[in-house]
Amino acid sequence: MLINILAAGAAATEGSNPYGFWEALEQGGVIAWATFAILVIMSIGSFYILFTKLFEQQKVINQGKRMRTTFWKSNSLREGAAKLEKNSAYRQIVDDGIAAQEQHKKLTDPVEAHDWLHGSLARSEASINSSLGGGLAFLATVGATSPFVGLFGTVIGIYRALIKIGAAGQASIDAVAGPVGEALIMTALGLAVAVPAVLSYNWLQRRNKAIAEDLSAFSTDVLGFLASEGAVRPAVGGATTTTTTTTKPAPVAAKPVTTTAGQTGGVQTPRT
């Protein structure tokens, strides 16, 4: 019985509240619903880009960890590339470097090998960084424009409140509570969409910068390996065992002793 009474009271309270969220949107009409729909689309798109980019970035970071433990232990770049994943960002740099080295041999116009290889590797880095940066412009746009979209709903709500005041001839709470509530809701929605978008953009940009630094360092190592024909390569991470060969000094020959007879004899034995 008590549960039925509480449920009936709650239903009555919900039905008698004309200033709720959905009620405010219904009072706002098409403009309020359109503004709300735009903000929802912006929010969904922002979170979608956030999670997909985090997954993509983490994949490249894991590829870098595996590369540092296996790649430079190989005898050649082709052998090292075979140990990397097929669609790895690091393998793309290696493959582009090998292709650039082969293409340089076919050039009829003399071009410095270092410049040609450096340009090819830089172009490969730019392609990877551009792929990692895809979608971040949407986050920046949402962070910059969603407060103004919410402000548009706010302006419309205030405008409707003023119209009701003018029609009623007096500023009563009943007349302006709905439009003002709608205006405040739109302002809050605009901020709720903008803040996560801005934070996500800055965080993803920082991670992209760290990945770009690792790719640049790896590209420089590959360039040194190609330019030196394998003589220059980075030190492999981890503990290395250094074998030191110690050469024992040759034994010193005993000094010959001259006997009283003027002959060279062996080592003189002291008399007892």
Coordinates of C-alpha atoms in Angstrom, one line a residue, residues 49-51 53-54 57 136 139 199-209:
I49 CA 36.6 10.9 -32.4
L50 CA 38.1 10.8 -28.9
F51 CA 37.8 7.0 -28.5
K53 CA 41.9 8.4 -32.0
L54 CA 42.9 7.0 -28.6
Q57 CA 47.4 6.3 -31.1
L136 CA 41.0 16.8 -34.5
L139 CA 37.0 18.7 -32.1
L199 CA 40.0 18.8 -23.3
S200 CA 40.0 15.9 -25.8
Y201 CA 41.6 18.1 -28.5
N202 CA 44.4 19.2 -26.3
W203 CA 45.1 15.7 -24.9
L204 CA 45.1 14.1 -28.4
Q205 CA 47.4 16.8 -29.7
R206 CA 49.9 16.2 -26.9
R207 CA 49.9 12.4 -27.6
N208 CA 50.3 13.1 -31.4
K209 CA 53.3 15.3 -30.7

